[in-house]
């Protein structure tokens, strides 16, 4: 985390999830900047404005699901190199995991979030982005 501050974009339609992830990230990375978006469209807009190091993305959202958001991110020249970690309650859902990787996600976390796993994923994704 040398030099530039860690910047994480969290896209989730559930306010409790946004608050929880924000708190977990701030606890592990006190200097981090956490940007939150309540839906896919807002998430895409904030991704292009804030240039995050990592995007934590919920799958099940109204209007535009996480797969569609990820597909759009990965098809955008300026955003495609931002690592995406899907965060989902669909635990044993192998099809969702496969689809997540097919649309370009770098990783997958299941809810409820394990803090150590979250921290490890964010660190790994930051290395990928750097």
Coordinates of C-alpha atoms in Angstrom, one line a residue:
X1 CA 0.0 0.0 0.0
X2 CA 2.9 2.3 -0.6
X3 CA 2.3 5.7 -2.1
X4 CA -1.3 5.9 -3.3
X5 CA -4.1 5.3 -0.8
X6 CA -6.1 2.1 -1.3
X7 CA -9.4 2.9 -3.0
X8 CA -12.3 0.4 -2.9
X9 CA -15.6 0.7 -4.7
X10 CA -18.4 -1.3 -3.1
X11 CA -21.5 -1.9 -5.3
X12 CA -24.5 -3.4 -3.5
X13 CA -28.2 -2.6 -3.3
X14 CA -28.4 -3.5 0.4
X15 CA -27.5 -0.6 2.7
X16 CA -26.6 -3.0 5.5
X17 CA -24.1 -4.8 3.3
X18 CA -22.6 -1.4 2.2
X19 CA -22.2 -0.4 5.9
X20 CA -20.7 -3.7 6.9
X21 CA -18.2 -3.9 4.1
X22 CA -17.2 -0.2 4.6
X23 CA -16.6 -0.9 8.3
X24 CA -14.6 -4.1 7.6
X25 CA -12.4 -2.3 5.0
X26 CA -11.8 0.7 7.2
X27 CA -10.9 -1.6 10.1
X28 CA -8.3 -3.5 8.0
X29 CA -7.1 -0.5 6.0
X30 CA -7.6 2.7 8.0
X31 CA -6.3 4.9 5.3
X32 CA -8.5 3.4 2.6
X33 CA -11.0 5.4 0.6
X34 CA -14.3 3.5 0.3
X35 CA -16.7 4.6 -2.4
X36 CA -20.2 3.1 -2.3
X37 CA -22.9 2.7 -4.9
X38 CA -26.4 1.4 -4.4
X39 CA -26.9 -0.1 -7.8
X40 CA -25.1 -1.2 -11.0
X41 CA -25.6 2.1 -13.0
X42 CA -24.3 4.2 -10.1
X43 CA -21.5 1.7 -9.7
X44 CA -20.4 2.1 -13.3
X45 CA -20.5 5.9 -13.0
X46 CA -18.5 5.9 -9.8
X47 CA -16.0 3.4 -11.2
X48 CA -15.1 5.8 -14.1
X49 CA -14.9 8.8 -11.8
X50 CA -13.0 7.3 -8.8
X51 CA -10.6 4.8 -10.5
X52 CA -10.8 2.3 -7.6
X53 CA -8.1 -0.3 -7.0
X54 CA -10.7 -3.0 -6.3
X55 CA -14.4 -3.3 -6.9
X56 CA -16.5 -5.4 -4.5
X57 CA -19.7 -6.3 -6.4
X58 CA -22.9 -7.9 -5.3
X59 CA -24.6 -10.2 -7.9
X60 CA -28.3 -10.0 -7.0
X61 CA -29.4 -6.4 -7.6
X62 CA -32.5 -4.9 -9.3
X63 CA -32.3 -3.5 -12.9
X64 CA -28.7 -4.5 -13.6
X65 CA -27.3 -7.5 -11.8
X66 CA -23.6 -7.9 -10.9
X67 CA -22.8 -10.0 -14.0
X68 CA -24.0 -7.3 -16.3
X69 CA -22.1 -4.6 -14.3
X70 CA -18.9 -6.8 -14.5
X71 CA -19.4 -7.4 -18.2
X72 CA -19.7 -3.6 -18.8
X73 CA -16.6 -2.9 -16.7
X74 CA -14.5 -5.5 -18.5
X75 CA -15.7 -4.2 -21.9
X76 CA -14.7 -0.6 -21.1
X77 CA -11.1 0.3 -22.1
X78 CA -10.5 2.6 -19.1
X79 CA -12.1 0.3 -16.5
X80 CA -11.2 -3.2 -17.6
X81 CA -8.1 -3.5 -15.5
X82 CA -9.8 -2.9 -12.2
X83 CA -10.1 -6.2 -10.4
X84 CA -13.6 -7.3 -9.5
X85 CA -14.5 -9.4 -6.5
X86 CA -18.0 -10.7 -6.5
X87 CA -19.6 -10.7 -3.0
X88 CA -22.7 -12.9 -2.9
X89 CA -25.1 -14.8 -0.6
X90 CA -25.3 -17.5 -3.3
X91 CA -22.9 -19.8 -1.4
X92 CA -22.9 -23.2 -3.0
X93 CA -24.0 -21.9 -6.4
X94 CA -21.3 -23.3 -8.7
X95 CA -23.1 -21.8 -11.8
X96 CA -22.8 -18.3 -10.4
X97 CA -19.1 -18.8 -9.7
X98 CA -18.5 -20.0 -13.2
X99 CA -20.5 -17.2 -14.7
X100 CA -18.7 -14.7 -12.5
X101 CA -15.4 -15.9 -13.9
X102 CA -16.7 -15.9 -17.4
X103 CA -17.8 -12.3 -17.3
X104 CA -14.3 -11.4 -16.1
X105 CA -14.3 -11.3 -12.2
X106 CA -11.0 -12.0 -10.6
X107 CA -12.4 -13.5 -7.4
X108 CA -15.4 -14.5 -5.4
X109 CA -16.4 -14.1 -1.7
X110 CA -19.5 -15.5 0.0
X111 CA -21.7 -13.8 2.5
X112 CA -21.5 -13.6 5.5
X113 CA -18.1 -12.1 4.7
X114 CA -15.1 -13.6 6.5
X115 CA -12.9 -10.6 7.4
X116 CA -9.6 -12.3 6.9
X117 CA -10.6 -13.6 3.5
X118 CA -11.9 -10.1 2.5
X119 CA -8.6 -8.5 3.6
X120 CA -6.5 -11.2 1.7
X121 CA -8.6 -10.7 -1.4
X122 CA -8.3 -6.9 -1.3
X123 CA -4.5 -7.2 -0.9
X124 CA -4.3 -9.7 -3.8
X125 CA -6.4 -7.5 -6.0
X126 CA -4.4 -4.4 -5.2
X127 CA -1.3 -6.3 -6.4
X128 CA -3.0 -7.3 -9.6
X129 CA -4.0 -3.6 -10.3
X130 CA -0.5 -2.4 -9.5

